[in-house]
mmCIF file of C-alpha atoms in Angstrom:
data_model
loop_
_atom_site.group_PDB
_atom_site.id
_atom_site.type_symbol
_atom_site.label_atom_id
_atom_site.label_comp_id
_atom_site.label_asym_id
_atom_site.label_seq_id
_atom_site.Cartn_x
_atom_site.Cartn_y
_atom_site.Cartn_z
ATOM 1 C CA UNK A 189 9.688 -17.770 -0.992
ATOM 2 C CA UNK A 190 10.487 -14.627 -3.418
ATOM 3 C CA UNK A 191 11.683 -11.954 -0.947
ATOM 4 C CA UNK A 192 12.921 -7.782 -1.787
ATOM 5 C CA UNK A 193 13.601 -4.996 0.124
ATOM 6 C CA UNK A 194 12.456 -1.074 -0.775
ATOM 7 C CA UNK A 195 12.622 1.910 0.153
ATOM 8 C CA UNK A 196 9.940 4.311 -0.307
ATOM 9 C CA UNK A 197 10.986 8.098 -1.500
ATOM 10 C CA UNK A 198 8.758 11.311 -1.217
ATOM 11 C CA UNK A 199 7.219 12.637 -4.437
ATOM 12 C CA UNK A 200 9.973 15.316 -5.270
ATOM 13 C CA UNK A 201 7.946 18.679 -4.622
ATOM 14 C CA UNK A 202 6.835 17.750 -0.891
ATOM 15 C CA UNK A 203 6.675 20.163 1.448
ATOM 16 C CA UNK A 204 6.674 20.048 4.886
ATOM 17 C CA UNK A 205 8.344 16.708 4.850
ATOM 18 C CA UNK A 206 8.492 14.929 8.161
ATOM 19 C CA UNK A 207 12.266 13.569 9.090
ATOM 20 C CA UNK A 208 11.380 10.038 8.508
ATOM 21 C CA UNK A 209 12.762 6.631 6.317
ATOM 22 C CA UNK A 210 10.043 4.241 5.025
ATOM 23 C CA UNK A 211 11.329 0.863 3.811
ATOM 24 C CA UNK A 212 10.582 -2.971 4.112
ATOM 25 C CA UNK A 213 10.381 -6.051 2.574
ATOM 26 C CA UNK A 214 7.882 -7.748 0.309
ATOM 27 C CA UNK A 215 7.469 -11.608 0.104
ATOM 28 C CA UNK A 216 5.541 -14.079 -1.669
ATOM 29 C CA UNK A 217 5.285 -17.477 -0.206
ATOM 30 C CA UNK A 218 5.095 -21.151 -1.837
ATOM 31 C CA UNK A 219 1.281 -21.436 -0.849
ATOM 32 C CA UNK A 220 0.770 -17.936 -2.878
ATOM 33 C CA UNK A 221 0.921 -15.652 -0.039
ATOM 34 C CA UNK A 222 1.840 -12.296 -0.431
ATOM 35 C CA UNK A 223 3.466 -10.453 3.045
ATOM 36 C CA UNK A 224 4.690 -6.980 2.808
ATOM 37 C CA UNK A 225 6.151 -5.107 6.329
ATOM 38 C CA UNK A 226 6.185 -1.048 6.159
ATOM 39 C CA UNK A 227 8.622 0.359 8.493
ATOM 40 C CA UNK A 228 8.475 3.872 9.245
ATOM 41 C CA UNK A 229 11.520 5.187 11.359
ATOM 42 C CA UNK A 230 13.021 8.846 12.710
ATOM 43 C CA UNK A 231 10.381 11.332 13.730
ATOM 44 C CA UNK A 232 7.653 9.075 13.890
ATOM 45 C CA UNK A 233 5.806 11.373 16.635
ATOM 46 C CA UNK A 234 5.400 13.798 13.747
ATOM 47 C CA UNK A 235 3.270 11.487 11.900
ATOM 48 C CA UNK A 236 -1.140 11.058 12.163
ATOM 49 C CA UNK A 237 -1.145 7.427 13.598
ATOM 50 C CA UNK A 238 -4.512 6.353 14.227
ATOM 51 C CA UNK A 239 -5.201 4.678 17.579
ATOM 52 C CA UNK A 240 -5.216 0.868 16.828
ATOM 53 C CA UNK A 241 -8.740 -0.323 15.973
ATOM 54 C CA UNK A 242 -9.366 -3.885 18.310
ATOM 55 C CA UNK A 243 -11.683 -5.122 15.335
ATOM 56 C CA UNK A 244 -10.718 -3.512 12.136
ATOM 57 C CA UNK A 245 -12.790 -3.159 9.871
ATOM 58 C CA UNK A 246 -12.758 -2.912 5.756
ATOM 59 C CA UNK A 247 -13.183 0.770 4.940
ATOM 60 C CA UNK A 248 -12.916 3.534 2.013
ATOM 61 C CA UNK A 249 -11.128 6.507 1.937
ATOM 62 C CA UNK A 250 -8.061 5.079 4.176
ATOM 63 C CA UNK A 251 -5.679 7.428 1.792
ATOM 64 C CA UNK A 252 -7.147 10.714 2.984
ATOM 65 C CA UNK A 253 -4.904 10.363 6.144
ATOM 66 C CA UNK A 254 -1.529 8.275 6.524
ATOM 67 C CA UNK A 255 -1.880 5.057 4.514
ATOM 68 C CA UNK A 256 0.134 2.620 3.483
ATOM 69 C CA UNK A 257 -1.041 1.487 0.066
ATOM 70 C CA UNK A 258 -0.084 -1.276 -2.209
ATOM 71 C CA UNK A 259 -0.821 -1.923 -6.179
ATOM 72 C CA UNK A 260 -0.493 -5.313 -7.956
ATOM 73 C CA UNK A 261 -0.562 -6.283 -11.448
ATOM 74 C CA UNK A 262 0.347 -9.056 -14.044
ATOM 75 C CA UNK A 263 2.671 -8.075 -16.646
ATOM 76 C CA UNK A 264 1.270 -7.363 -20.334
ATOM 77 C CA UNK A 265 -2.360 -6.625 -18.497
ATOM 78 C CA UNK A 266 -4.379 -3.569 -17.937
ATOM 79 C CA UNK A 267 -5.597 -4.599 -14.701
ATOM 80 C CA UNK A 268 -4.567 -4.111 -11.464
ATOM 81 C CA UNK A 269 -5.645 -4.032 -8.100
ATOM 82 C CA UNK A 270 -5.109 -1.445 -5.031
ATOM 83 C CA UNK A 271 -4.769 -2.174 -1.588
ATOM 84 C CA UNK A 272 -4.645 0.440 1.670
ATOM 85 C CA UNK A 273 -4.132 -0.475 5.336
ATOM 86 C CA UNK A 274 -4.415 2.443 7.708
ATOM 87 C CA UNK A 275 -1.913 2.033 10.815
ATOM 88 C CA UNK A 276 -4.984 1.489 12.932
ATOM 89 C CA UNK A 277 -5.837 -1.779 11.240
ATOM 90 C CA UNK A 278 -8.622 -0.901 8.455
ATOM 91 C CA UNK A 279 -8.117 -1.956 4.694
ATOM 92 C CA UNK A 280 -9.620 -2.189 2.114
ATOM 93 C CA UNK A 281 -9.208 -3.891 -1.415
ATOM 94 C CA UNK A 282 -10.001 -2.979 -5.194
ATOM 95 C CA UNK A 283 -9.957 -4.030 -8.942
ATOM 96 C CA UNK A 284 -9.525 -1.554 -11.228
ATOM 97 C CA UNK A 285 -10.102 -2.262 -14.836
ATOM 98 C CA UNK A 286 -7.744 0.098 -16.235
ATOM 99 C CA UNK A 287 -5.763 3.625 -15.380
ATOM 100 C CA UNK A 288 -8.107 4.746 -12.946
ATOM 101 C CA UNK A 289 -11.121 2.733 -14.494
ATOM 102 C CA UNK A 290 -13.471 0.930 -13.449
ATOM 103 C CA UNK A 291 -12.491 0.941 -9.409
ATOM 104 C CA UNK A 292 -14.579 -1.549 -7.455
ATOM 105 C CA UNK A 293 -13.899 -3.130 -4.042
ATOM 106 C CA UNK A 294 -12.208 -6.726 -4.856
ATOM 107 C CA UNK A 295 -14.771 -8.995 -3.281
ATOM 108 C CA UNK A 296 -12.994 -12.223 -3.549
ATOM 109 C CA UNK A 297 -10.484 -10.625 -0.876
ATOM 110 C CA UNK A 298 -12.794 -11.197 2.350
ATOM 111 C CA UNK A 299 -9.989 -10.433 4.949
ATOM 112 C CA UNK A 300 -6.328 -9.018 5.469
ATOM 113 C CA UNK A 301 -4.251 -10.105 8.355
ATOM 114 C CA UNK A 302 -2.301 -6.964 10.028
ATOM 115 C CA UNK A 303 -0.071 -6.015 12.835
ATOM 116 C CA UNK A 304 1.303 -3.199 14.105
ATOM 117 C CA UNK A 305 3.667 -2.201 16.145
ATOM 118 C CA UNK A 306 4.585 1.503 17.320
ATOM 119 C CA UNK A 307 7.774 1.296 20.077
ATOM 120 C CA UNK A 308 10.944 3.816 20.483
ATOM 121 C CA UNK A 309 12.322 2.102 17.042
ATOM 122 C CA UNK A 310 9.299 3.373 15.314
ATOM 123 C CA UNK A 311 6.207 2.282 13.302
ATOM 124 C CA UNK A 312 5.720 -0.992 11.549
ATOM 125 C CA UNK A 313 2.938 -2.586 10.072
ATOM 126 C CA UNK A 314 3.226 -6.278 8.535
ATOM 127 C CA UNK A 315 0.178 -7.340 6.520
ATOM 128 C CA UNK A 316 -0.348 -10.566 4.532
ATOM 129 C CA UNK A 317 -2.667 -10.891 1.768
ATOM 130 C CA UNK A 318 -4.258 -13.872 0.192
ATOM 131 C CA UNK A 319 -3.226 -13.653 -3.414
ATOM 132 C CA UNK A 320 -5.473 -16.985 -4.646
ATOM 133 C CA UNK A 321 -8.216 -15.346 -5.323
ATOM 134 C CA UNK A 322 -6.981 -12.738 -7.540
ATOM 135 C CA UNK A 323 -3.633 -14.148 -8.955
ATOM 136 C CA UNK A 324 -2.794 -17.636 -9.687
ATOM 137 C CA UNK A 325 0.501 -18.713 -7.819
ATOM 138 C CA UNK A 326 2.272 -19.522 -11.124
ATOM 139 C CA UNK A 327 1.375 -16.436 -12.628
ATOM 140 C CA UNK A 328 3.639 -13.575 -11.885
ATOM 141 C CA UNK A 329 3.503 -10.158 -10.253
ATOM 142 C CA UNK A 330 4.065 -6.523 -10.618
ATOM 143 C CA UNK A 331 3.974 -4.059 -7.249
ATOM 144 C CA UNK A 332 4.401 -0.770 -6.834
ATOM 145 C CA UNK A 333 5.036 0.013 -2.989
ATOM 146 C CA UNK A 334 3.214 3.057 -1.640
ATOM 147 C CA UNK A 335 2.260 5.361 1.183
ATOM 148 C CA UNK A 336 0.230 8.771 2.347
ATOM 149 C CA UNK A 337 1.862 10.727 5.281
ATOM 150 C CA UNK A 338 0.073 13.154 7.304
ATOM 151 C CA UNK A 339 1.881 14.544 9.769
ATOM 152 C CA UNK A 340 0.448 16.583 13.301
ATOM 153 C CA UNK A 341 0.448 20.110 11.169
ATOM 154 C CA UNK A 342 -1.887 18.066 8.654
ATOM 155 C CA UNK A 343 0.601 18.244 5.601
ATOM 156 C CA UNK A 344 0.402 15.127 3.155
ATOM 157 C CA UNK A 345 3.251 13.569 1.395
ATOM 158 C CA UNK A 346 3.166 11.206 -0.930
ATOM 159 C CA UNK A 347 5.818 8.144 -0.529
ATOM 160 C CA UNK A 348 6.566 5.393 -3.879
ATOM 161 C CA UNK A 349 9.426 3.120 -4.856
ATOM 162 C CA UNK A 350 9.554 5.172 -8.061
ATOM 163 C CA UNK A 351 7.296 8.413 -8.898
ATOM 164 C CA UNK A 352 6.660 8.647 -12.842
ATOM 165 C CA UNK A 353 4.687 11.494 -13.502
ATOM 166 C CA UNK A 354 4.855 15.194 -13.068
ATOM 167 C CA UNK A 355 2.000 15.162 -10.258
ATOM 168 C CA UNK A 356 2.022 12.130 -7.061
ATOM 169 C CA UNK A 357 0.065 9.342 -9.372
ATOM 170 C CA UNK A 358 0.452 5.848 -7.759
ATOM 171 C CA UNK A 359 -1.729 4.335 -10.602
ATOM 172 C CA UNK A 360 0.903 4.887 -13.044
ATOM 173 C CA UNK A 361 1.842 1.076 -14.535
ATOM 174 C CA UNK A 362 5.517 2.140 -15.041
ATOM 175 C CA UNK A 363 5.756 2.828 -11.535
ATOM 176 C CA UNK A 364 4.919 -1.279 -10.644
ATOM 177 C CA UNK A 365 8.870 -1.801 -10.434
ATOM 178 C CA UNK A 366 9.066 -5.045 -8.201
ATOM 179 C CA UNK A 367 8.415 -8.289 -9.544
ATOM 180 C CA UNK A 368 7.706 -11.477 -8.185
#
C-alpha cells in the first residue's frame, strides 16, 4: 500500500475563514483501491454539515455547500477525473476531457463507500474509491486534495494542497501534487 499525509490550506484571499485544520491521508491499496480520510478539526460547529443521509445517494452540485472534493489524473495526460462527497454521504463522479472540458458523470464508477464521523475531536469522512475502472493498478496517479467550506454565516472558502492560480481553480493540472 502507497500511503501520504496532507494538509489542505485556504485559497490565500479567504475571508471569513472559520478556525479550523483540514488534513488526512491518502492510500492506494495492492488490489487498486484508492482510500482517502478528510479530517476537519477546531471550530467544527462553525462549519454547514449536512445531516447524514441513511441511503446516500449520487448527486450534482455537492460543491455549492461544504464538499470535500478529489481530482485524479495520469501523468503526461489531459484527462482527469473529479470526485465530491458531501459530509452527509452523497457523491458523485466525473471525467473531464480536458481543463474544464468535456465534464460528464464517470459511469464506470457505480458506487463510493463513505463514513463519517462528527464527535468532540471533530469531523472526518473516510471514503474509498474503486480505481479499476478508470485507472489500471500499474499505471500511476496524480491527486490534487480538495475541499469547499461553508460555514453557519454562509461564507465559502476554498481548501487545496497547493492553489496555482490567481482565482480558487481546483482544475488546475499543476496543482495534482501527490503521486501514487
Amino acid at each position: 500500500m502507497t500511503a501520504q499525509s496532507y494538509q489542505l490550506q485556504p485559497f490565500p484571499d479567504a475571508t471569513g475563514l472559520p478556525a479550523i485544520q483540514i488534513s488526512g491521508t491518502v492510500a492506494r491499496s495492492a488490489n487498486n483501491q484508492l482510500t482517502i480520510d478528510y479530517k476537519l478539526e477546531g471550530a467544527v460547529n462553525q462549519i454547514q454539515l449536512p445531516s447524514p443521509n441513511p441511503e446516500p445517494l449520487r448527486r450534482w452540485e455537492l460543491w455549492e455547500t461544504t464538499c470535500f472534493e478529489l481530482f485524479i489524473g495520469c501523468p503526461e495526460t489531459l484527462n482527469y477525473w473529479e470526485f465530491n462527497f458531501s459530509p452527509n454521504g452523497n457523491w458523485n463522479a466525473f471525467a473531464l476531457e480536458n481543463y474544464r472540458k468535456g465534464i460528464r458523470e464517470e459511469s464506470q464508477i457505480e458506487q463510493v463507500n463513505t463514513i463519517a464521523r462528527n464527535d468532540s475531536a471533530g469531523f472526518q469522512l473516510e471514503t474509498t474509491i474503486p480505481l479499476e475502472p478508470i485507472v489500471p493498478a500499474d499505471q500511476s496517479i496524480e491527486l490534487s486534495i480538495t475541499a469547499v467550506i461553508e460555514t453557519q454565516e454562509k461564507n465559502i472558502s476554498f481548501w487545496a494542497t497547493k492553489h496555482c492560480s490567481p482565482e480558487a481553480d481546483f482544475h488546475q493540472r499543476n496543482s495534482f501534487t501527490i503521486q501514487l
